[in-house]
Tab-separated table of C-alpha atoms in Angstrom:
chain	number	residue	atom	x	y	z
A	1499	MET	CA	129.987	74.034	77.151
A	1500	LYS	CA	126.455	74.329	78.545
A	1501	LYS	CA	127.571	76.946	81.066
A	1502	ARG	CA	129.170	79.038	78.304
A	1503	LEU	CA	125.975	78.796	76.252
A	1504	ILE	CA	123.880	79.939	79.216
A	1505	VAL	CA	126.220	82.877	79.849
A	1506	LEU	CA	126.076	83.839	76.164
A	1507	LEU	CA	122.280	83.756	76.196
A	1508	LEU	CA	122.169	85.922	79.305
A	1509	VAL	CA	124.491	88.444	77.673
A	1510	ILE	CA	122.271	88.547	74.596
A	1511	VAL	CA	119.088	89.012	76.656
A	1512	LEU	CA	120.439	91.513	79.176
A	1513	VAL	CA	122.964	93.446	77.067
A	1514	VAL	CA	122.766	92.997	73.299
A	1515	ILE	CA	118.983	93.148	72.862
A	1516	PRO	CA	118.507	96.128	75.209
A	1517	SER	CA	121.348	97.927	73.435
A	1518	MET	CA	119.599	97.394	70.084
A	1519	VAL	CA	116.276	98.542	71.520
A	1520	PHE	CA	117.608	101.697	73.159
A	1521	GLY	CA	119.980	102.635	70.387
A	1522	ALA	CA	123.585	103.675	70.294
A	1523	ASP	CA	122.973	106.909	72.202
A	1524	GLU	CA	121.932	105.037	75.330
A	1525	SER	CA	124.526	103.432	77.549
A	1526	VAL	CA	124.612	99.693	78.147
A	1527	GLU	CA	124.319	100.407	81.879
A	1528	SER	CA	121.048	102.247	81.341
A	1529	ALA	CA	119.697	99.406	79.240
A	1530	ILE	CA	120.587	96.840	81.916
A	1531	ASP	CA	119.072	99.016	84.629
A	1532	THR	CA	115.859	99.341	82.642
A	1533	VAL	CA	115.522	95.625	81.993
A	1534	TRP	CA	116.216	94.873	85.652
A	1535	VAL	CA	113.597	97.338	86.914
A	1536	LEU	CA	110.995	95.982	84.501
A	1537	ILE	CA	111.702	92.374	85.541
A	1538	ALA	CA	111.409	93.411	89.196
A	1539	ALA	CA	108.162	95.248	88.457
A	1540	PHE	CA	106.713	92.162	86.790
A	1541	LEU	CA	107.678	90.066	89.827
A	1542	VAL	CA	105.934	92.524	92.151
A	1543	PHE	CA	102.902	92.574	89.849
A	1544	PHE	CA	102.736	88.786	90.155
A	1545	MET	CA	102.491	89.203	93.922
A	1546	GLN	CA	98.869	90.234	93.353
A	1547	ALA	CA	98.205	86.621	92.436
A	1548	GLY	CA	99.845	85.634	95.721
A	1549	PHE	CA	97.664	87.987	97.727
A	1550	ALA	CA	94.582	86.681	95.930
A	1551	MET	CA	95.493	83.061	96.732
A	1552	VAL	CA	96.331	83.781	100.384
A	1553	GLU	CA	93.171	85.738	100.995
A	1554	SER	CA	90.806	83.382	99.200
A	1555	GLY	CA	92.440	80.276	100.700
A	1556	PHE	CA	92.282	81.638	104.241
A	1557	THR	CA	88.590	82.571	103.900
A	1558	ARG	CA	85.472	80.535	103.078
A	1559	ALA	CA	84.631	79.231	99.616
A	1560	LYS	CA	81.409	81.254	99.430
A	1561	ASN	CA	83.475	84.458	99.244
A	1562	ALA	CA	86.261	83.401	96.868
A	1563	SER	CA	84.980	85.262	93.787
A	1564	ASN	CA	84.570	88.441	95.822
A	1565	ILE	CA	88.169	88.200	97.055
A	1566	ILE	CA	89.481	87.742	93.508
A	1567	MET	CA	87.386	90.664	92.256
A	1568	LYS	CA	88.727	93.002	94.937
A	1569	ASN	CA	92.330	92.091	94.203
A	1570	MET	CA	91.758	92.581	90.502
A	1571	MET	CA	90.245	96.020	91.030
A	1572	ASP	CA	93.063	97.075	93.352
A	1573	VAL	CA	95.413	96.727	90.396
A	1574	ALA	CA	93.098	98.134	87.738
A	1575	ILE	CA	91.754	101.116	89.659
A	1576	GLY	CA	95.083	101.754	91.375
A	1577	SER	CA	97.001	101.759	88.102
A	1578	LEU	CA	94.756	104.428	86.594
A	1579	VAL	CA	94.513	106.815	89.537
A	1580	TYR	CA	98.151	106.426	90.568
A	1581	PHE	CA	99.215	107.285	87.012
A	1582	ALA	CA	96.899	110.295	86.920
A	1583	ILE	CA	97.406	111.772	90.421
A	1584	GLY	CA	99.239	109.541	92.884
A	1585	PHE	CA	102.614	109.475	91.149
A	1586	GLY	CA	102.738	113.281	91.049
A	1587	ILE	CA	101.880	113.572	94.749
A	1588	MET	CA	104.566	111.034	95.564
A	1589	PHE	CA	107.444	112.170	93.341
A	1590	GLY	CA	106.533	115.622	92.117
A	1591	ALA	CA	108.269	118.860	93.123
A	1592	ASP	CA	108.257	119.025	96.906
A	1593	ARG	CA	105.874	121.354	98.728
A	1594	PHE	CA	106.526	121.936	102.456
A	1595	GLY	CA	108.064	118.453	102.689
A	1596	LEU	CA	104.543	117.005	102.611
A	1597	PHE	CA	103.518	116.262	99.010
A	1598	GLY	CA	104.479	116.686	95.372
A	1599	THR	CA	102.903	119.325	93.145
A	1600	THR	CA	103.971	118.305	89.616
A	1601	GLY	CA	103.809	115.252	87.417
A	1602	PHE	CA	100.070	114.794	87.208
A	1603	PHE	CA	98.378	112.975	84.308
A	1604	GLY	CA	101.688	111.657	83.008
A	1605	THR	CA	103.271	115.056	82.383
A	1606	GLY	CA	105.819	117.311	84.082
A	1607	LEU	CA	108.207	114.668	85.460
A	1608	SER	CA	111.297	113.292	83.769
A	1609	ALA	CA	114.027	110.780	84.521
A	1610	GLU	CA	116.466	113.689	84.782
A	1611	PHE	CA	114.350	115.456	87.403
A	1612	LEU	CA	114.223	112.295	89.529
A	1613	GLY	CA	117.902	111.471	88.947
A	1614	LEU	CA	117.141	108.186	87.224
A	1615	SER	CA	119.200	106.220	84.759
A	1616	ILE	CA	116.066	104.589	83.343
A	1617	PRO	CA	113.088	105.937	81.359
A	1618	ILE	CA	110.398	107.544	83.505
A	1619	GLU	CA	107.863	105.010	82.270
A	1620	ALA	CA	109.904	102.104	83.664
A	1621	PHE	CA	110.081	103.817	87.046
A	1622	LEU	CA	106.360	104.586	86.886
A	1623	ILE	CA	105.285	100.971	86.323
A	1624	PHE	CA	107.611	99.864	89.145
A	1625	GLN	CA	106.024	102.360	91.531
A	1626	THR	CA	102.527	101.542	90.295
A	1627	VAL	CA	102.745	97.914	91.350
A	1628	PHE	CA	103.995	99.017	94.781
A	1629	ALA	CA	100.914	101.223	95.134
A	1630	ALA	CA	98.681	98.297	94.195
A	1631	THR	CA	100.361	96.193	96.884
A	1632	ALA	CA	99.547	98.754	99.589
A	1633	ALA	CA	95.918	98.901	98.473
A	1634	THR	CA	95.331	95.153	98.344
A	1635	ILE	CA	96.456	94.474	101.946
A	1636	VAL	CA	93.163	95.811	103.285
A	1637	SER	CA	91.132	93.288	101.291
A	1638	GLY	CA	91.987	90.353	103.573
A	1639	ALA	CA	91.340	92.122	106.873
A	1640	MET	CA	87.866	93.240	105.736
A	1641	ALA	CA	87.005	90.034	103.914
A	1642	GLU	CA	83.645	88.249	103.963
A	1643	ARG	CA	81.441	91.173	105.061
A	1644	THR	CA	82.361	94.345	103.126
A	1645	LYS	CA	80.208	95.893	100.386
A	1646	PHE	CA	82.049	95.753	97.085
A	1647	SER	CA	81.076	99.326	96.203
A	1648	ALA	CA	82.642	100.562	99.451
A	1649	TYR	CA	85.829	98.644	98.747
A	1650	VAL	CA	86.123	100.139	95.251
A	1651	ILE	CA	85.917	103.641	96.732
A	1652	TYR	CA	88.508	102.767	99.394
A	1653	SER	CA	90.907	101.374	96.781
A	1654	PHE	CA	90.555	104.597	94.787
A	1655	VAL	CA	91.290	106.846	97.785
A	1656	ILE	CA	94.323	104.958	99.120
A	1657	SER	CA	95.937	104.863	95.674
A	1658	ILE	CA	95.297	108.512	94.897
A	1659	VAL	CA	96.219	110.170	98.208
A	1660	ILE	CA	96.786	108.113	101.390
A	1661	TYR	CA	99.668	106.017	100.061
A	1662	PRO	CA	101.300	108.669	97.814
A	1663	VAL	CA	101.580	111.178	100.650
A	1664	VAL	CA	103.502	108.710	102.797
A	1665	GLY	CA	105.596	107.766	99.788
A	1666	HIS	CA	106.538	111.403	99.307
A	1667	TRP	CA	107.517	111.827	102.947
A	1668	ILE	CA	109.997	108.943	102.782
A	1669	TRP	CA	110.908	108.302	99.128
A	1670	GLY	CA	109.940	111.504	97.296
A	1671	GLY	CA	112.154	114.030	99.050
A	1672	GLY	CA	109.724	114.801	101.888
A	1673	TRP	CA	110.437	115.646	105.506
A	1674	LEU	CA	111.196	112.111	106.711
A	1675	SER	CA	113.558	111.581	103.793
A	1676	LYS	CA	115.435	114.743	104.756
A	1677	LEU	CA	115.719	113.511	108.371
A	1678	GLY	CA	117.391	110.323	107.098
A	1679	MET	CA	114.683	107.715	107.715
A	1680	VAL	CA	115.610	104.313	106.301
A	1681	ASP	CA	112.823	102.338	104.592
A	1682	PHE	CA	114.580	100.832	101.612
A	1683	ALA	CA	111.715	98.947	99.993
A	1684	GLY	CA	108.657	99.819	102.047
A	1685	SER	CA	108.079	98.098	105.402
A	1686	THR	CA	106.407	101.367	106.381
A	1687	VAL	CA	105.671	103.075	103.057
A	1688	VAL	CA	103.864	100.064	101.575
A	1689	HIS	CA	103.089	97.486	104.245
A	1690	SER	CA	102.366	99.618	107.293
A	1691	VAL	CA	100.156	101.927	105.253
A	1692	GLY	CA	98.100	98.970	104.082
A	1693	GLY	CA	98.187	97.395	107.523
A	1694	TRP	CA	97.083	100.489	109.474
A	1695	ALA	CA	94.283	101.130	106.982
A	1696	ALA	CA	93.249	97.479	107.373
A	1697	LEU	CA	93.188	97.854	111.153
A	1698	MET	CA	90.930	100.887	111.039
A	1699	GLY	CA	88.688	99.363	108.382
A	1700	ALA	CA	88.236	96.087	110.255
A	1701	ALA	CA	87.557	97.922	113.532
A	1702	ILE	CA	84.851	100.169	112.033
A	1703	LEU	CA	83.367	97.341	109.965
A	1704	GLY	CA	82.976	94.937	112.887
A	1705	PRO	CA	83.548	91.163	113.071
A	1706	ARG	CA	82.001	88.480	110.917
A	1707	ILE	CA	78.844	86.807	112.148
A	1708	GLY	CA	79.862	84.052	114.581
A	1709	LYS	CA	83.452	85.188	115.047
A	1710	PHE	CA	82.956	86.055	118.713
A	1711	SER	CA	80.752	84.327	121.298
A	1712	LYS	CA	78.400	86.267	123.539
A	1713	GLU	CA	81.170	86.273	126.135
A	1714	GLY	CA	83.565	87.804	123.593
A	1715	LYS	CA	85.626	84.655	123.064
A	1716	PRO	CA	86.998	84.371	119.513
A	1717	ASN	CA	85.872	81.386	117.469
A	1718	ALA	CA	87.991	79.902	114.700
A	1719	ILE	CA	86.474	80.213	111.234
A	1720	PRO	CA	88.659	77.959	109.049
A	1721	GLY	CA	89.591	78.947	105.534
A	1722	HIS	CA	88.414	76.712	102.724
A	1723	ASN	CA	91.755	75.856	101.107
A	1724	ILE	CA	95.013	75.950	103.038
A	1725	THR	CA	96.841	74.577	100.000
A	1726	MET	CA	95.770	77.602	97.991
A	1727	GLY	CA	96.902	79.832	100.820
A	1728	ALA	CA	100.317	78.134	100.882
A	1729	LEU	CA	100.662	78.599	97.131
A	1730	GLY	CA	99.938	82.265	97.631
A	1731	VAL	CA	102.684	82.546	100.251
A	1732	PHE	CA	105.221	80.910	97.903
A	1733	ILE	CA	104.203	83.324	95.124
A	1734	LEU	CA	104.632	86.275	97.480
A	1735	TRP	CA	108.006	84.963	98.660
A	1736	PHE	CA	109.090	84.669	95.022
A	1737	GLY	CA	107.762	88.137	94.183
A	1738	TRP	CA	109.642	89.655	97.073
A	1739	PHE	CA	112.884	89.043	95.166
A	1740	GLY	CA	111.596	91.757	92.847
A	1741	PHE	CA	110.228	93.881	95.666
A	1742	ASN	CA	113.453	94.255	97.671
A	1743	PRO	CA	116.372	93.786	95.231
A	1744	GLY	CA	114.387	95.675	92.589
A	1745	SER	CA	114.313	98.726	94.809
A	1746	THR	CA	117.941	99.372	93.898
A	1747	VAL	CA	116.441	100.549	90.582
A	1748	SER	CA	119.708	99.421	89.001
A	1749	GLY	CA	120.801	96.160	87.449
A	1750	MET	CA	124.401	97.286	87.838
A	1751	ASP	CA	124.140	97.591	91.625
A	1752	GLN	CA	126.303	94.921	93.196
A	1753	SER	CA	124.139	94.845	96.346
A	1754	ILE	CA	121.301	93.018	94.548
A	1755	GLY	CA	122.600	89.589	95.590
A	1756	PHE	CA	123.114	90.718	99.196
A	1757	ILE	CA	119.579	92.129	99.397
A	1758	ALA	CA	118.139	88.908	97.962
A	1759	MET	CA	120.006	86.984	100.646
A	1760	THR	CA	118.790	89.121	103.562
A	1761	THR	CA	115.261	88.843	102.181
A	1762	ASN	CA	115.386	85.054	102.019
A	1763	LEU	CA	117.007	84.665	105.445
A	1764	ALA	CA	114.406	86.828	107.157
A	1765	ALA	CA	111.544	84.953	105.521
A	1766	SER	CA	113.014	81.633	106.573
A	1767	ALA	CA	113.690	82.789	110.123
A	1768	GLY	CA	110.169	84.163	110.417
A	1769	GLY	CA	108.623	80.869	109.348
A	1770	VAL	CA	110.842	78.783	111.614
A	1771	ALA	CA	110.292	81.028	114.631
A	1772	THR	CA	106.512	80.949	114.195
A	1773	MET	CA	106.496	77.193	113.721
A	1774	PHE	CA	108.384	76.508	116.946
A	1775	LEU	CA	106.453	79.090	118.945
A	1776	THR	CA	103.055	77.710	117.902
A	1777	TRP	CA	104.362	74.175	118.509
A	1778	VAL	CA	105.172	75.078	122.098
A	1779	LYS	CA	102.196	77.355	122.654
A	1780	TYR	CA	99.457	75.255	121.020
A	1781	ARG	CA	101.171	71.823	121.266
A	1782	LYS	CA	101.103	71.477	117.480
A	1783	PRO	CA	102.816	73.544	114.752
A	1784	ASP	CA	100.124	75.733	113.224
A	1785	VAL	CA	100.170	75.703	109.434
A	1786	SER	CA	98.350	78.945	108.617
A	1787	MET	CA	100.202	80.820	111.366
A	1788	THR	CA	103.554	79.539	110.058
A	1789	LEU	CA	102.683	80.718	106.575
A	1790	ASN	CA	101.991	84.153	108.020
A	1791	GLY	CA	105.305	83.873	109.873
A	1792	VAL	CA	107.112	83.727	106.551
A	1793	LEU	CA	105.238	86.825	105.381
A	1794	ALA	CA	105.989	88.536	108.681
A	1795	GLY	CA	109.704	88.015	108.128
A	1796	LEU	CA	109.458	89.348	104.593
A	1797	VAL	CA	107.540	92.449	105.643
A	1798	ALA	CA	109.916	93.180	108.531
A	1799	ILE	CA	113.148	92.924	106.495
A	1800	THR	CA	111.847	95.119	103.676
A	1801	ALA	CA	112.926	98.331	105.414
A	1802	GLY	CA	116.468	97.269	106.255
A	1803	CYS	CA	117.262	94.641	103.624
A	1804	ALA	CA	120.161	96.781	102.314
A	1805	SER	CA	121.287	98.102	105.703
A	1806	VAL	CA	121.613	95.116	108.053
A	1807	SER	CA	123.983	92.161	108.086
A	1808	LEU	CA	122.976	88.637	107.142
A	1809	TRP	CA	122.702	87.668	110.812
A	1810	GLY	CA	120.786	90.875	111.451
A	1811	ALA	CA	118.301	89.734	108.838
A	1812	VAL	CA	117.913	86.394	110.619
A	1813	ALA	CA	117.260	88.219	113.902
A	1814	ILE	CA	114.718	90.591	112.364
A	1815	GLY	CA	112.874	87.721	110.679
A	1816	ALA	CA	112.773	85.664	113.892
A	1817	ILE	CA	111.484	88.612	115.919
A	1818	ALA	CA	108.752	89.209	113.343
A	1819	GLY	CA	107.806	85.527	113.511
A	1820	VAL	CA	107.148	85.948	117.211
A	1821	ILE	CA	105.352	89.283	116.859
A	1822	VAL	CA	102.849	87.913	114.349
A	1823	VAL	CA	101.680	85.180	116.764
A	1824	PHE	CA	101.127	87.530	119.674
A	1825	GLY	CA	99.768	90.147	117.290
A	1826	VAL	CA	96.958	87.828	116.251
A	1827	GLU	CA	96.101	87.174	119.886
A	1828	LEU	CA	96.171	90.896	120.708
A	1829	LEU	CA	93.839	91.647	117.836
A	1830	GLU	CA	91.299	88.935	118.633
A	1831	LYS	CA	91.437	88.492	122.409
A	1832	VAL	CA	92.109	92.054	123.553
A	1833	LEU	CA	90.930	94.410	120.812
A	1834	LYS	CA	88.105	92.094	119.587
A	1835	ILE	CA	88.895	92.883	115.967
A	1836	ASP	CA	88.265	90.265	113.294
A	1837	ASP	CA	91.005	89.935	110.672
A	1838	PRO	CA	90.345	86.746	108.681
A	1839	VAL	CA	93.825	86.463	107.109
A	1840	GLY	CA	96.098	88.128	109.673
A	1841	ALA	CA	96.812	91.163	107.498
A	1842	VAL	CA	97.122	93.564	110.426
A	1843	PRO	CA	99.683	91.578	112.463
A	1844	VAL	CA	101.728	90.795	109.355
A	1845	HIS	CA	101.710	94.170	107.640
A	1846	ALA	CA	101.002	96.780	110.340
A	1847	PHE	CA	102.712	95.271	113.382
A	1848	CYS	CA	105.640	93.627	111.569
A	1849	GLY	CA	106.019	96.512	109.128
A	1850	ALA	CA	106.359	98.962	112.016
A	1851	SER	CA	108.599	96.610	114.004
A	1852	GLY	CA	110.880	95.934	111.037
A	1853	THR	CA	111.285	99.671	110.455
A	1854	LEU	CA	112.186	100.226	114.129
A	1855	LEU	CA	114.624	97.318	114.129
A	1856	VAL	CA	116.668	99.066	111.442
A	1857	GLY	CA	117.588	101.524	114.172
A	1858	LEU	CA	119.081	98.628	116.135
A	1859	PHE	CA	120.577	96.377	113.464
A	1860	ALA	CA	121.724	98.797	110.740
A	1861	VAL	CA	125.449	98.290	110.188
A	1862	ASP	CA	125.780	102.036	109.564
A	1863	GLY	CA	123.912	103.993	112.223
A	1864	GLY	CA	122.390	101.159	114.277
A	1865	LEU	CA	122.390	101.174	118.075
A	1866	PHE	CA	123.893	97.667	118.252
A	1867	TYR	CA	126.840	98.899	116.178
A	1868	GLY	CA	127.704	101.695	118.595
A	1869	ASP	CA	126.088	104.577	116.747
A	1870	GLY	CA	123.644	105.680	119.409
A	1871	PHE	CA	119.931	106.348	119.367
A	1872	THR	CA	119.744	108.866	116.528
A	1873	LEU	CA	118.633	106.522	113.750
A	1874	LEU	CA	116.335	104.625	116.117
A	1875	GLY	CA	114.656	107.918	117.058
A	1876	ILE	CA	114.179	108.885	113.420
A	1877	GLN	CA	112.725	105.482	112.629
A	1878	ALA	CA	110.332	105.740	115.586
A	1879	LEU	CA	109.212	109.189	114.492
A	1880	GLY	CA	108.573	107.921	110.993
A	1881	VAL	CA	106.592	104.881	112.190
A	1882	ALA	CA	104.456	106.996	114.535
A	1883	SER	CA	103.820	109.702	111.916
A	1884	VAL	CA	102.792	107.252	109.222
A	1885	ALA	CA	100.548	105.397	111.663
A	1886	ALA	CA	98.866	108.638	112.723
A	1887	TRP	CA	98.334	109.801	109.115
A	1888	THR	CA	97.024	106.482	107.880
A	1889	LEU	CA	94.796	105.702	110.858
A	1890	GLY	CA	93.409	109.245	110.786
A	1891	THR	CA	92.647	109.357	107.072
A	1892	ALA	CA	91.326	105.780	107.087
A	1893	PHE	CA	89.029	106.647	110.010
A	1894	ILE	CA	87.540	109.566	108.060
A	1895	LEU	CA	87.260	107.474	104.905
A	1896	PHE	CA	85.571	104.425	106.436
A	1897	LYS	CA	83.256	106.495	108.633
A	1898	ALA	CA	82.170	108.464	105.578
A	1899	LEU	CA	81.628	105.273	103.608
A	1900	LYS	CA	79.615	103.784	106.434
A	1901	LYS	CA	77.361	106.834	106.592
A	1902	PHE	CA	76.901	107.741	102.937
A	1903	ASN	CA	77.410	104.492	101.030
A	1904	GLY	CA	77.189	101.679	103.524
A	1905	LEU	CA	80.228	99.642	104.512
A	1906	ARG	CA	78.803	96.266	105.426
A	1907	VAL	CA	76.648	93.888	103.436
A	1908	LEU	CA	73.225	92.785	104.657
A	1909	GLU	CA	73.156	89.879	107.092
A	1910	HIS	CA	71.529	87.437	104.683
A	1911	ASP	CA	74.152	88.267	102.012
A	1912	GLU	CA	76.948	87.617	104.504
A	1913	VAL	CA	75.428	84.282	105.485
A	1914	ALA	CA	74.842	83.198	101.893
A	1915	GLY	CA	78.247	84.460	100.811
A	1916	LEU	CA	79.411	87.569	98.995
A	1917	ASP	CA	79.898	85.683	95.745
A	1918	ILE	CA	76.129	85.445	95.374
A	1919	GLY	CA	75.118	88.513	97.352
A	1920	GLU	CA	77.543	90.964	95.670
A	1921	HIS	CA	78.290	89.374	92.298
A	1922	GLY	CA	75.515	86.910	91.529
A	1923	SER	CA	77.952	84.081	90.879
A	1924	VAL	CA	79.923	81.393	92.662
A	1925	ALA	CA	83.588	80.415	92.494
A	1926	TYR	CA	82.968	76.671	92.590
A	1927	GLY	CA	79.973	76.073	90.364
A	1928	ASP	CA	80.367	72.271	90.180
A	1929	PHE	CA	80.709	71.771	93.937
A	1930	GLN	CA	78.244	71.730	96.804
A	1931	LEU	CA	79.554	73.946	99.608
A	1932	ILE	CA	79.171	72.537	103.114
A	1933	ASN	CA	79.680	74.477	106.319
A	1934	ILE	CA	81.929	72.230	108.428
A	1935	GLU	CA	80.788	74.040	111.585
A	1936	THR	CA	77.308	72.495	111.189
A	1937	ILE	CA	78.435	68.910	110.624
A	1938	GLY	CA	77.236	66.618	113.381
A	1939	LYS	CA	74.804	69.153	114.833
C-alpha cells in the first residue's frame, strides 16, 4: 500500500502537476524533461556549497569568510555575465567553429534553434550553474593570498569568455564537436578549464608565506576543519548526480540510471584507490587526500559517464585516484606551485586524464574495444587545445591583473588573514584562533 502511494505521489509531482503548468498544448514528455533538467540544475547549484565547504575546511580559519565570499560571487557574477554574453558565445550561431554570434542579453536563441524539448530558460539555468562551477575551481588553488578585487575580475572574465569559448567548441557545435570529441558532462569543458586556469593563477601568484623552506621543500599547512571539508565532498558527490545524469537534458532518457551508476562507481573507486595508495606510500591512509580521490574519480568519469561500461567506470575512477596523489607531489615537489586544496590535480590533471581515457574505454569507438586510435586522437587533440587556450588566456589575464590591479595581498594581510585584511570581519567571532605551527615553540 505504501509503495503504491509513493508511486502515485511521484506521478502527481512528475507528470500531473507539470502537465497542468505547461498546458494541454505541451507534451507530457516535455514537461517531464523540464522538471528533470531543473532538478538537476538545482543539484549542481548546491555543489557551490560543497566547493565552499571543501575550500574553507582545507584552508585556515583566518581565511574562511574570504573563501565563502569568493564562492558566492562566482555564482552571482557568473550568473549575470553568462546570461548576458557567455550563453550566446557558447550556444549562439556558429562562427568559424570557434564561437557563437547570437543569443546575447537573453534574446535571439530559442529551444527550437538548439533542438531542445524544454524551454530555453530551463536550459539556460542548467548551463549557468555549470559555468559557475568552472569559475569556482580557481578559488581553492589561489586561496589565502589573493586580492578579492582581482578574484572578482577573474570570475567575470572566465564566465564571459574563457569558459564559453571552450563550451562552444565541444557542446555548441564548434570544431571539436564536429570532429566527434566526447565530453558528455564536462571533464574538459568544465573541470579542465577551471583546473588549467587555477594552475596558471597559482603559478603567477606564488606560494603562501611558509609553504616552502629556503631549500624549496614543501611544508604542510593543515586546514582548519577536515570535517567541514568532508561534508563538502559529500555534497559534491551528491550534486554530481545532477551534473552527469542531468546532462541527458531529458527525464525520459533511459540512460539516466546507467550514468548515475558509472558516476558512483568511479567516485568510489577513486576514493578507495587513493586510500590504499597513501596507506602504502605514507604508512597511514591520508584523509584529505582520500577525499580528493573521490573528487578525482568524479571529475574523470564526467566525460565518459554515458560511453563506458560499469567496469570501465571503476577503472577510470581508480586511475584518477592514483593520478591525484602523484599530481599533488608533482605540483609541490617539482613545479613548486602551492595549491592549498588540490584543485589542479583534481580538476586539471584528472579532467584531462578522464577525457583521454574515453578514447580507451568507450564501448563505441574505444581502443580497448577494437576500434583503433581515432577517438583517442580526437580526445587528445581536444585536451591539448583546451589546455592551450585556457593556459594562454589565463596567463594574459593574471599577468594583466598583477600589473594593473595587483594580484596578491600585502604580507601583513596574509599573515593576519584575508577575513580581516580584505573584508574587515572574521568567520569565527566567538573563538580565539591559534596557529598550531607555533605551539611548543
